[in-house]
Coordinates of C-alpha atoms in Angstrom, one line a residue:
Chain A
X14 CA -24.7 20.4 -39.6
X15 CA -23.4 24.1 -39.6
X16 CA -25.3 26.6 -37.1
X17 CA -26.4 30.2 -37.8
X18 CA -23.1 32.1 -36.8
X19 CA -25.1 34.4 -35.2
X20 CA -26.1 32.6 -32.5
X21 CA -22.6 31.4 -31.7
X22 CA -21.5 32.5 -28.1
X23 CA -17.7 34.3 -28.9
X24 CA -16.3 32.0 -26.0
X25 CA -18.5 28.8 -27.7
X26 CA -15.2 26.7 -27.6
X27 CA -14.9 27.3 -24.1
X28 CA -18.3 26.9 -23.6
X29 CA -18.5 23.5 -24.9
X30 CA -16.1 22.3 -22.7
X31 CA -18.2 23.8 -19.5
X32 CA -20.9 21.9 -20.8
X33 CA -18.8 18.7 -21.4
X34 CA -17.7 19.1 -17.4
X35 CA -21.0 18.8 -15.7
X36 CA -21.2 15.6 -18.3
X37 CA -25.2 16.6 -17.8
X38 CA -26.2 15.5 -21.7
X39 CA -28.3 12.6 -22.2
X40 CA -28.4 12.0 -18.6
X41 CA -32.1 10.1 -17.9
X42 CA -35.0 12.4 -16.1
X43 CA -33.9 13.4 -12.8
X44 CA -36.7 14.9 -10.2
X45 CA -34.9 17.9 -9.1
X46 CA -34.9 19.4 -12.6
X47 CA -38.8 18.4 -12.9
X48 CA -39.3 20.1 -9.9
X49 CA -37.5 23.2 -11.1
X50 CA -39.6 23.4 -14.3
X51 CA -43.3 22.3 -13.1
X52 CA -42.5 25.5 -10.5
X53 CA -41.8 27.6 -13.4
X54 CA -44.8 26.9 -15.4
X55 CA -46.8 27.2 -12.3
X56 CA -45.7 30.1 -11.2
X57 CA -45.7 32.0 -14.7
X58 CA -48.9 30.2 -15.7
X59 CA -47.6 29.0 -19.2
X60 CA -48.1 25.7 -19.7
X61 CA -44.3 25.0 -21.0
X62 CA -41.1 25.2 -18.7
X63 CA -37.8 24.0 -20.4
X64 CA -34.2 23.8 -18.7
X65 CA -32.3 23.2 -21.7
X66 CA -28.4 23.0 -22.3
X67 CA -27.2 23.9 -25.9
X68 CA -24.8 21.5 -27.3
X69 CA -22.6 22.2 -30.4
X70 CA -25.5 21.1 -32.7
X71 CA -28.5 20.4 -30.8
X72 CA -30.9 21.6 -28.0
X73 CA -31.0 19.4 -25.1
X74 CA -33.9 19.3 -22.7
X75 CA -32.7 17.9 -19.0
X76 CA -36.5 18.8 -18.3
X77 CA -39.6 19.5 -19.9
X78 CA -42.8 20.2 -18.4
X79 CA -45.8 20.2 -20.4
X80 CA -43.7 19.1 -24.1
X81 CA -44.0 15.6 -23.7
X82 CA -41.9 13.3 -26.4
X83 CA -39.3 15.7 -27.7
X84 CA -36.0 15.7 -25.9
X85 CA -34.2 17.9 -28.1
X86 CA -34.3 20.2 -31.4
X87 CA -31.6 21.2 -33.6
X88 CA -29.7 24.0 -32.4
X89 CA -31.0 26.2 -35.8
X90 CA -34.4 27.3 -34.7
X91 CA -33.7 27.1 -30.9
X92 CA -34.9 30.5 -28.9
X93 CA -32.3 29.1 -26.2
X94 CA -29.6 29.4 -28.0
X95 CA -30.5 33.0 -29.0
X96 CA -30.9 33.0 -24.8
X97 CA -27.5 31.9 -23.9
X98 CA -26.3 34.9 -25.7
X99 CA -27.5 37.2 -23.2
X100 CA -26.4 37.3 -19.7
X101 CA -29.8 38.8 -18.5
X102 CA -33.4 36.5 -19.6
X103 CA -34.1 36.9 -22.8
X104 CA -37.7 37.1 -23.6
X105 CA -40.4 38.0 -26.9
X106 CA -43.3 38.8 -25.2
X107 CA -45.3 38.5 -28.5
X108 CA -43.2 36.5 -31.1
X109 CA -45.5 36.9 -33.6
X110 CA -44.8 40.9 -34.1
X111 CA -40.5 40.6 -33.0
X112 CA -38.6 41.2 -35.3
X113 CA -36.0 38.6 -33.5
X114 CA -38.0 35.7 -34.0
X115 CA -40.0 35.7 -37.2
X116 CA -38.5 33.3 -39.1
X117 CA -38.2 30.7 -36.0
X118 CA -39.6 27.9 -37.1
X119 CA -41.3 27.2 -33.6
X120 CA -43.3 31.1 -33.9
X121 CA -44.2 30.9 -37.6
X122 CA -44.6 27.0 -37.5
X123 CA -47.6 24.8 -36.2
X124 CA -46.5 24.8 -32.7
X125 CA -47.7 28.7 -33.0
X126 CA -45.2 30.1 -30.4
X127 CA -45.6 33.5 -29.0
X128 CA -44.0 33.9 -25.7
X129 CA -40.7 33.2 -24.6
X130 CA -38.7 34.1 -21.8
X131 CA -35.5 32.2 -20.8
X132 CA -32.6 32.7 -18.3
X133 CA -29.1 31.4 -18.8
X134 CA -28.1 28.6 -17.0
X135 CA -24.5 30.2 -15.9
X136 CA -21.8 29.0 -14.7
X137 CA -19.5 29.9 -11.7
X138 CA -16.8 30.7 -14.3
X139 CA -19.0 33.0 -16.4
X140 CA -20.3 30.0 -19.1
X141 CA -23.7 29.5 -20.3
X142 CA -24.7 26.3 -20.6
X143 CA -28.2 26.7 -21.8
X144 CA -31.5 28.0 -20.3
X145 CA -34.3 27.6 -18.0
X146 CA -37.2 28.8 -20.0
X147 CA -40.8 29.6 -20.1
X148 CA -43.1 29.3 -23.0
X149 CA -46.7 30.0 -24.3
X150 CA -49.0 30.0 -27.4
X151 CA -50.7 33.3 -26.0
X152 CA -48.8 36.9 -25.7
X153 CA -47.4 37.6 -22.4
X154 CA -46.1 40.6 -20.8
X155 CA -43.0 39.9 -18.1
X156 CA -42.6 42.0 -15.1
X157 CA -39.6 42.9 -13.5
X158 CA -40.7 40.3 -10.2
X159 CA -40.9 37.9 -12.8
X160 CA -37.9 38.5 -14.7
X161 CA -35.7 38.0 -11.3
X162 CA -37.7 34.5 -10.3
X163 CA -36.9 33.2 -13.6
X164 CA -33.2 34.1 -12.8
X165 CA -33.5 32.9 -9.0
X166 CA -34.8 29.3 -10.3
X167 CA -31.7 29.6 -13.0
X168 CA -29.6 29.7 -10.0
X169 CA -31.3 26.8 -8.7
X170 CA -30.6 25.1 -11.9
X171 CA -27.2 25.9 -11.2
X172 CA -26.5 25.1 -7.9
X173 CA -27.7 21.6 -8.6
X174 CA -25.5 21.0 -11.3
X175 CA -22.7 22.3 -9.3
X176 CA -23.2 20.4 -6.5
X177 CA -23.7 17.2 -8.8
X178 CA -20.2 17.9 -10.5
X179 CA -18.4 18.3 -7.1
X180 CA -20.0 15.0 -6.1
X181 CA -18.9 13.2 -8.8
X182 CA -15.3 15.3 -9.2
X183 CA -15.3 13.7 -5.5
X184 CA -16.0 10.5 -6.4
X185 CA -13.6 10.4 -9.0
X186 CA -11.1 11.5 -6.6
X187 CA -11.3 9.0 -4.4
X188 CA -11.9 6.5 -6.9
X189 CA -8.2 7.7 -8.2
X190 CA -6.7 7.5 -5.2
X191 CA -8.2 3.6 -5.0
X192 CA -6.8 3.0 -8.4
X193 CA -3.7 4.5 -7.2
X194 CA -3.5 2.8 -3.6
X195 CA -4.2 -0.4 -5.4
X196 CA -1.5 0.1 -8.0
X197 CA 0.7 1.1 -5.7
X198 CA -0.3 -2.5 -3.4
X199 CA 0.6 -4.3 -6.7
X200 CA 3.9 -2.3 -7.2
X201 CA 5.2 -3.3 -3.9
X202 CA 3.7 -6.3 -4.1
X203 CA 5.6 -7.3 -7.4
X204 CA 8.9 -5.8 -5.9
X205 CA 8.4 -8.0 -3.3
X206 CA 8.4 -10.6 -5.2
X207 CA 12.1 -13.0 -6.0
X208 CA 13.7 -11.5 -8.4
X209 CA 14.5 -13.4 -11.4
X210 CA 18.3 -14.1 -10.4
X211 CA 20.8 -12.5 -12.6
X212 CA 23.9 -14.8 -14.0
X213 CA 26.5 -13.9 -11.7
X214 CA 30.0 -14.8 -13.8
X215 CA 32.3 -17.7 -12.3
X216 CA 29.2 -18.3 -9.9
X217 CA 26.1 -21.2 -9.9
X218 CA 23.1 -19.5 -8.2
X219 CA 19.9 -20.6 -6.8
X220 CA 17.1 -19.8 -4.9
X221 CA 14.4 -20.9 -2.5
X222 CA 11.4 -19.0 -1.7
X223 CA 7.9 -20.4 0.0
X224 CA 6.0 -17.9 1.6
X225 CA 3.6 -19.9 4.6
X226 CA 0.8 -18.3 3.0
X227 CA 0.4 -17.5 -0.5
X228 CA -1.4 -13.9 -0.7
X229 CA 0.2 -12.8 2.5
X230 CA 3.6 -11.3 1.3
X231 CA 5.8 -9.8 3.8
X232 CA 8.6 -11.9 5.7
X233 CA 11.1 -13.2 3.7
X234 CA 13.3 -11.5 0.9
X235 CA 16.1 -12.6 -0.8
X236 CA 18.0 -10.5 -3.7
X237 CA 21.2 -10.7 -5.7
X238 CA 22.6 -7.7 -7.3
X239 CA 25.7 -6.2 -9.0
X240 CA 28.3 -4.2 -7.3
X241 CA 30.3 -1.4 -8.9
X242 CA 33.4 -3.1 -10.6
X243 CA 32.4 -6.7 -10.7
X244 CA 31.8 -7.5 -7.1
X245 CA 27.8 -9.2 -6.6
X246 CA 25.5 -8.7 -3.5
X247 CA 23.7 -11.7 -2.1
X248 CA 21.3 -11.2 0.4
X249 CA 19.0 -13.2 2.2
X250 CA 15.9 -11.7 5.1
X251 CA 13.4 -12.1 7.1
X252 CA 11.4 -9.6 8.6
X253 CA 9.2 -9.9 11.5
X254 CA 5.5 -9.8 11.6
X255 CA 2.9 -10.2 8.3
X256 CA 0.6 -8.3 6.4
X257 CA 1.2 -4.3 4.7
X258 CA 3.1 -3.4 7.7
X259 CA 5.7 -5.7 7.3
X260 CA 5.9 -5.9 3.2
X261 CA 6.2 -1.7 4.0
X262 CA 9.1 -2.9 5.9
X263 CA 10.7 -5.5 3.5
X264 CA 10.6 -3.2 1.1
X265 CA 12.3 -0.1 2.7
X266 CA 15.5 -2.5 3.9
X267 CA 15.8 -4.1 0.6
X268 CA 15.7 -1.4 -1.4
X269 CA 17.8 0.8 1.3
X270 CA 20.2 -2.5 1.3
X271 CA 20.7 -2.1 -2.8
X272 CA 21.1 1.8 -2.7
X273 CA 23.5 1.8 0.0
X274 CA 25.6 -1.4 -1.0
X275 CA 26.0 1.0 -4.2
X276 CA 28.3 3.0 -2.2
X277 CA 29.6 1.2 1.0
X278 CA 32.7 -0.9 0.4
X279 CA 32.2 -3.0 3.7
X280 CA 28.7 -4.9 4.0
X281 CA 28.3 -4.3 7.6
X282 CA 27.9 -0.6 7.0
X283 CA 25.5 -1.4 5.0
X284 CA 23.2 -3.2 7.6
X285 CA 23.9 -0.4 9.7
X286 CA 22.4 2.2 7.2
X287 CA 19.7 -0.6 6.8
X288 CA 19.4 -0.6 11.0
X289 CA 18.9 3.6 10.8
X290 CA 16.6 3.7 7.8
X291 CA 13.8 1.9 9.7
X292 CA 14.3 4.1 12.6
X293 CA 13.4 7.3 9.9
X294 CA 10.6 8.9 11.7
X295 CA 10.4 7.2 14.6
X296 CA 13.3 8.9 16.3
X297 CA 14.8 6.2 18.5
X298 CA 11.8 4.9 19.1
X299 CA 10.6 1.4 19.5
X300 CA 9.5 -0.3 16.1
X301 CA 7.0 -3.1 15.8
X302 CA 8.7 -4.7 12.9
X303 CA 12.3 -6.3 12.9
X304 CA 14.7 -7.8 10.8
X305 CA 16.9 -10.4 10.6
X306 CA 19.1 -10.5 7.3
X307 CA 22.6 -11.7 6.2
X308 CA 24.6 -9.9 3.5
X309 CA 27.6 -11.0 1.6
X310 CA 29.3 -9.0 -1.2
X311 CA 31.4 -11.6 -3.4
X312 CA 34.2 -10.2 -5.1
X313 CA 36.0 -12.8 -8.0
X314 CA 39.3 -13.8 -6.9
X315 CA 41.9 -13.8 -10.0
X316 CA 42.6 -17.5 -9.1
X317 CA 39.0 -18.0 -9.6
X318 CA 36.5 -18.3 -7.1
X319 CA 35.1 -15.3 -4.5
X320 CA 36.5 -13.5 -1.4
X321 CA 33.1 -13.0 0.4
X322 CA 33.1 -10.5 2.7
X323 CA 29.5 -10.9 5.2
X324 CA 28.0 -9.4 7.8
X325 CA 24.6 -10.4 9.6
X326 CA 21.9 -9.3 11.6
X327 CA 20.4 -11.7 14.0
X328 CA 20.4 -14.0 10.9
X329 CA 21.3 -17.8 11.5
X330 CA 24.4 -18.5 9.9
X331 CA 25.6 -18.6 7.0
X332 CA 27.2 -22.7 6.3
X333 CA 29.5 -23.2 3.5
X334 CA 30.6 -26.1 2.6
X335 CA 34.2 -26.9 1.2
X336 CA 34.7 -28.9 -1.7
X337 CA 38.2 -30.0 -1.3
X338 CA 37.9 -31.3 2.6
X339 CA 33.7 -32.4 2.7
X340 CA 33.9 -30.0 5.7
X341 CA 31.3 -27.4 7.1
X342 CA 32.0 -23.7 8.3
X343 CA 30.1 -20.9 9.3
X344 CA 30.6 -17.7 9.1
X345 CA 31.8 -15.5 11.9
X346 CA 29.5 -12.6 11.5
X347 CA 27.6 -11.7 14.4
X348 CA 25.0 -8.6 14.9
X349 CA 21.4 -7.1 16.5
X350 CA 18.4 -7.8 14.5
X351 CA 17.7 -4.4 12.5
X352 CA 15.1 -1.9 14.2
X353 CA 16.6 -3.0 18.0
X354 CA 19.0 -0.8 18.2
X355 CA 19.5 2.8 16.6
X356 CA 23.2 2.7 17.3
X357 CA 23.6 -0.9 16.1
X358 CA 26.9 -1.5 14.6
X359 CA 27.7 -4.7 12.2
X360 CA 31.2 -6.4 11.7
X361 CA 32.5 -7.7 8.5
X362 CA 33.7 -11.6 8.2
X363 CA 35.8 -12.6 5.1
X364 CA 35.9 -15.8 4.2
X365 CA 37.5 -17.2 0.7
X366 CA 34.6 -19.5 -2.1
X367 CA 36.9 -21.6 -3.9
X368 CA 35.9 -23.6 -7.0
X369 CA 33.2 -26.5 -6.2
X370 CA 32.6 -24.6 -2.3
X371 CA 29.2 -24.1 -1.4
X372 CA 28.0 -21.2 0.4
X373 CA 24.0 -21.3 1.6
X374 CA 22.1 -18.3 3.4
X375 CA 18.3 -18.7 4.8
X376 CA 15.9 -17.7 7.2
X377 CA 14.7 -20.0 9.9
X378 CA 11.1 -20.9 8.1
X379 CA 13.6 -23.2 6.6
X380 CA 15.1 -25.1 9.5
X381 CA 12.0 -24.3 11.7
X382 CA 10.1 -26.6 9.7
X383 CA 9.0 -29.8 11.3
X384 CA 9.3 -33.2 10.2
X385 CA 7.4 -36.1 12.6
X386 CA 7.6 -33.2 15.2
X387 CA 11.5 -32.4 15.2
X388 CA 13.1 -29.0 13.9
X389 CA 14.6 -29.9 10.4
X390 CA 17.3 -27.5 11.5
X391 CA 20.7 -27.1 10.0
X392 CA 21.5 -30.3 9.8
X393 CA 18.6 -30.5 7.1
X394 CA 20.5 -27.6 5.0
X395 CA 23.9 -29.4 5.5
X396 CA 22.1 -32.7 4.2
X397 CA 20.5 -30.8 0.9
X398 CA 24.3 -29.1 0.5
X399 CA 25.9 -32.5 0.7
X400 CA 23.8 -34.1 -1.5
X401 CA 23.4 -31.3 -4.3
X402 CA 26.9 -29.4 -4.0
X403 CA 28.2 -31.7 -7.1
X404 CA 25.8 -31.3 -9.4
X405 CA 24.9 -27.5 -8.8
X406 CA 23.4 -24.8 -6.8
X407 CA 19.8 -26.3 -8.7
X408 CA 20.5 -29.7 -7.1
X409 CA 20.9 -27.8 -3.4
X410 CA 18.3 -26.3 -3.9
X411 CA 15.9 -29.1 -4.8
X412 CA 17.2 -30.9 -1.7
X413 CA 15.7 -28.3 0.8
X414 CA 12.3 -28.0 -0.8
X415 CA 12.2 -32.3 -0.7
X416 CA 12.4 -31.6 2.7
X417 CA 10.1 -29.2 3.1
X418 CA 8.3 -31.0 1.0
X419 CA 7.8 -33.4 3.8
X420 CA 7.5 -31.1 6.8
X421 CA 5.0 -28.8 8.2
X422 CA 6.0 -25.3 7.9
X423 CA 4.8 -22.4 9.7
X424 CA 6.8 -19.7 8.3
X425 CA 8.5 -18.4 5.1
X426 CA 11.2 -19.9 4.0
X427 CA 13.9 -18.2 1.7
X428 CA 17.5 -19.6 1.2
X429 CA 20.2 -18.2 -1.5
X430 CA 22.8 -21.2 -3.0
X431 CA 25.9 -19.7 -4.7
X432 CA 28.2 -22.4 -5.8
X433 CA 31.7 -21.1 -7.4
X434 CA 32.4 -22.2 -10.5
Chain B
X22 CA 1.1 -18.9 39.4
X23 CA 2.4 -21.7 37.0
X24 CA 0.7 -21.9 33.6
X25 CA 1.6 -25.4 32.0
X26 CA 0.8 -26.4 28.2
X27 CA 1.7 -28.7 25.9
X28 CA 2.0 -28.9 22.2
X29 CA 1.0 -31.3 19.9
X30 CA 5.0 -31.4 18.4
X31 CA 7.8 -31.1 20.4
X32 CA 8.3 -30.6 23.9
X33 CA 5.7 -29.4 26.5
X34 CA 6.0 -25.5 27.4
X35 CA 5.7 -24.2 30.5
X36 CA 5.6 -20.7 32.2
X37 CA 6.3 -20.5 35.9
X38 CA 6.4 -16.8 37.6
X39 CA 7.4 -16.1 40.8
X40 CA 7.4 -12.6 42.3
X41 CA 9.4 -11.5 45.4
X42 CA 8.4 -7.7 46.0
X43 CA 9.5 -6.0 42.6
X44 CA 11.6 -8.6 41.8
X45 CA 10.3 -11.4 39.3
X46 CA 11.7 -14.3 37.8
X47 CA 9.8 -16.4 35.1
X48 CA 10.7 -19.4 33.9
X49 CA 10.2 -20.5 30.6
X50 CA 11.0 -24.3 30.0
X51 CA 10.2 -26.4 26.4
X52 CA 10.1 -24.6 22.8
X53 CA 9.2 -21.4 22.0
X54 CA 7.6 -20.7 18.8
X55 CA 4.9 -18.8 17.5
X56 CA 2.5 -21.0 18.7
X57 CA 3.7 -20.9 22.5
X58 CA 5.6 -17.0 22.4
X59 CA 2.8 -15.4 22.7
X60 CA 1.9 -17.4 26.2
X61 CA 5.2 -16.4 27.6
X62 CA 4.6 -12.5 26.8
X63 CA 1.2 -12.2 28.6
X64 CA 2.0 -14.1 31.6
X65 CA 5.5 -12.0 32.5
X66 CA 3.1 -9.7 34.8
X67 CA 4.0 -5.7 35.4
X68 CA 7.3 -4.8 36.9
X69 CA 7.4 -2.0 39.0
X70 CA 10.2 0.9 38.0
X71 CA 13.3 0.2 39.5
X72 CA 12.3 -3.5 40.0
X73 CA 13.8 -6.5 38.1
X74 CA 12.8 -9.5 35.8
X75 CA 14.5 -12.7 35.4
X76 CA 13.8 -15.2 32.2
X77 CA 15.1 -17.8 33.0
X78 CA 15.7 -19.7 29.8
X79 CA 17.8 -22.5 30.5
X80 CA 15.1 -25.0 30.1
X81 CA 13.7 -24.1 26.9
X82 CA 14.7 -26.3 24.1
X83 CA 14.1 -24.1 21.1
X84 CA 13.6 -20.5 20.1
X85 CA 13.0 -19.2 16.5
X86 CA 12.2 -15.3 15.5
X87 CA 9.1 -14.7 16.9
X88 CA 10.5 -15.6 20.5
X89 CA 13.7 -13.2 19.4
X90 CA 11.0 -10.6 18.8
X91 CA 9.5 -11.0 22.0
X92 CA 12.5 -10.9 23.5
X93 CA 13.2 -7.5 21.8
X94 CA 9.9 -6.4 22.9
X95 CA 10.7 -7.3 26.6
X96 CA 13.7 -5.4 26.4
X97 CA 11.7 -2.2 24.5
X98 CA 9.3 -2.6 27.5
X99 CA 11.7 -2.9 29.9
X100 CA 13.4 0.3 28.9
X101 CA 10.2 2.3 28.6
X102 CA 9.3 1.5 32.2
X103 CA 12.4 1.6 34.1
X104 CA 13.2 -1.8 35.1
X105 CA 15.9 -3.9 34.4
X106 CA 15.7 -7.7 32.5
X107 CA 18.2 -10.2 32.8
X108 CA 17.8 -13.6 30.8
X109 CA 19.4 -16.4 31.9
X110 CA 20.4 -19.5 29.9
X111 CA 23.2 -22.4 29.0
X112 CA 25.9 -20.7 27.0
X113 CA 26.2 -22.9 23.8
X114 CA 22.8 -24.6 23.8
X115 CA 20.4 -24.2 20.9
X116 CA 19.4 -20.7 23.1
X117 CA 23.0 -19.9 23.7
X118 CA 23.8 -19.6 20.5
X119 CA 20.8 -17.9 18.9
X120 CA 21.7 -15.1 21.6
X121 CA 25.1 -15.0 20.9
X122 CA 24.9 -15.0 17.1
X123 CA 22.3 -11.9 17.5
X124 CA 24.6 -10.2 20.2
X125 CA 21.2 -10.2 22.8
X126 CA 24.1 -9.1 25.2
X127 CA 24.6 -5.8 23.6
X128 CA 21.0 -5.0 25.0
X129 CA 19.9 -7.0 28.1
X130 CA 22.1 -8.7 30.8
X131 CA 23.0 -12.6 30.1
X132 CA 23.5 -14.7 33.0
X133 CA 24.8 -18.4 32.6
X134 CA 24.0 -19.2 36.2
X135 CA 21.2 -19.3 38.7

């Protein structure tokens, strides 16, 4: 439906949109409005009071006293939208002899109108909206009293539909920072989460991971990632403490433990830049979270198998087991717990991963476990290595979760199995 | 002041404290877990600045991470209010070497003998 260009506002486009922000159109009945325009039609004894906001095609009437069953006209033979036009009210004190309104439908029509005065409904930003209004069958002269009350309640008007928008711009606020907060709960969540292992070349990698309680992440991380050149990270933690806190925690040293491994050649420097970035902002202050965590970079040997190269933190050790004598042997790494110690330094062991040898790193959920009241302890990790270190990293891997399987756990458990191939 | 309890697994846990002017010793003895850790931190009582505080370890049969924690909390706490901690335990027992392997000796005092 096209509308009288006329009685197009020069800024309409603009307009619109205003209207479209206080999202007031076909909103039910609201008392404050009914208020507004039962006042006006008191006060001006007419028995009609309209506040009105002129969409692109069509009048709509937030309130009308004394019109019962219409709730909006097309925007054609609408006095408002002749109203909006005007900064100051707009009013035909006798329709019937103006010259501005003689072909309204609503002054030559049945309805029979003859008086009409209306104020814009305007914007902080200089838009108007639509009207508050005043109408009568019967000729009316407006004085100059009345001419600023019918502005004062457009202001009214105005500051109720400002105050709604800021309410609900508020609402929306926080409602986006809950969508955000929540997405970003699931983002660390999901990074939190094992990684799909990668297929490290010449190598047969597993993993174990049982979190005590199933919504509760936090604790224990494990992560294998490339090096530059071919060299791979393997890493294996287990920090203290459950809940946001602590998955805030997790987080920060795996991901600090993947950036700086990107550039340290030595993994105990690494655990040290670990060890400092959970001081950040606290100074040398004490922290309520800690971490245990062992790290081991694996670089392929031309001969086959890996040089690894570990370093730990407070971590139980590392056991690998030989393929050509049967025999156990840990690694010599030694180190604080990261967040003890600011200045914490972390030594490097080297040990070589020949063909068929087993290496296995995990956090004590897995040999704290308790079978018929005893500790599982190492010697349940040896067992599982013994038994599975033939058939593959899957087979060791199995073994430990048969016996925790069997055991009563009170804590995550997380173990990495690389087998060189 | 001894506080005795025992667990439903494993071996009975114990706190004993004894305290000499501002010197106090406590003495843990069976395993401490998450279940029992939490009994040894609230009955090690306040040590006055400049005073000392022995845990004496050497009876308790296992430790896992929470009691490490605790044990770094000690020393935090120990730091903060001027005192000084010493823990004392059996070089190359299941204690021994979760203190050695986490270089515990870096930060508080280790004594292998009574």
């Amino acid at each position: 439906m096209s509308v009288e260009p006329s009685i197009i506002p020069a800024d309409e486009e603009e307009r619109l949109a205003a209207v479209r922000r206080y999202d007031v159109l076909d909103t039910p009945p609201d008392g404050a409005f009914e208020r507004v325009t039962q006042l006006a039609a008191r006060h001006f004894g007419v028995p009609i009071s309209i506040v009105s906001i002129v969409d692109t095609d069509r009048i709509w009437f937030k309130s009308h006293h004394g019109l019962d069953g219409v709730e909006e006209i097309p925007r054609e033979p609408g006095l408002c939208a002749s109203a909006i036009l005007h900064d100051e009210p707009w009013v035909l004190e006798n329709a019937a002899a103006d010259p501005r309104a003689l072909a309204n439908a609503l002054v030559a029509g049945e309805f029979g109108l003859r008086f009409y005065a209306g104020a814009p409904l305007r914007t902080h930003d200089g838009f108007n909206l639509g009207t508050i209004c005043v109408i009568d069958r019967e000729p009316r002269e407006v004085s100059d009293e009345e001419r600023e009350t019918l502005r004062d309640l457009a202001a009214i008007v105005m500051d109720e539909l400002e105050l709604r928008l800021r309410a609900r711009d508020a609402v929306n606020h926080e409602q986006a920072l809950r969508v955000q907060a929540e997405r970003t709960a699931r983002a660390l969540q999901a990074s939190l989460l094992p990684p799909v292992l990668p297929d490290v070349p010449g190598a047969d990698v597993a993993a174990l991971y049982e979190p005590a309680a199933e919504d509760d992440v936090g604790g224990d991380f494990y992560d294998v990632f490339p090096l530059d050149g071919d060299a791979w990270a393997v890493v294996v933690g287990d920090v203290s403490g459950k809940g946001p806190p602590a998955a805030a925690v997790t987080a920060l040293v795996r991901h600090t433990i993947r950036t700086a491994a990107l550039t340290a050649s030595d993994p105990g420097d690494v655990l040290a830049t670990a060890n400092r970035a959970m001081f950040l902002g606290h100074g040398a202050e004490p922290l309520e979270h800690h971490c245990t965590a062992h790290l081991a970079f694996l670089h392929p040997r031309a001969q086959g198998g890996f040089r690894a190269r570990s370093a730990t933190a407070g971590h139980p050790p590392a056991p690998m087991l030989r393929a050509a004598t049967g025999r156990f042997e840990l690694s010599a790494a030694r180190g604080l717990p990261l967040g003890w110690d600011l200045a914490a330094r972390y030594g490097t062991a080297e040990r070589d991963l020949s063909a068929g040898d087993v290496l296995v790193a995990y956090t004590d959920g897995l040999s704290e476990a308790r079978r018929d009241g005893r500790f599982l302890g190492e010697d349940a990790v040896r067992e599982a290595m013994l038994a599975g270190a033939a058939e593959g990293a899957a087979a060791v891997v199995a073994g430990l979760e048969a016996a925790l399987a069997g055991a009563h756990v009170t804590d995550d458990a997380a173990a990495i199995v690389v087998k060189a191939l | 002041m001894t506080q005795t309890r025992t667990d439903t697994v494993g071996d009975a846990f114990a706190v004993e404290v004894e305290q000499t002017g501002d010197r106090v010793v406590v003495k843990v003895s069976g395993e401490l877990d998450m279940g029992t850790t939490p009994d040894m931190e609230h009955a090690i009582p306040p040590v006055a600045r400049g005073g000392h505080c022995t845990l004496d370890m050497r009876e308790v049969t296992f430790m896992d991470s929470s009691a490490l924690h605790a044990l770094i909390g000690l020393d935090v706490r120990a730091r903060a209010e001027g005192w000084s901690l010493a823990v004392l335990h059996v070089p190359g027992s299941l204690v021994g070497r979760l203190l050695d392997r986490c270089r515990v000796g870096e930060r508080i005092e280790l004594l292998c003998d009574g």
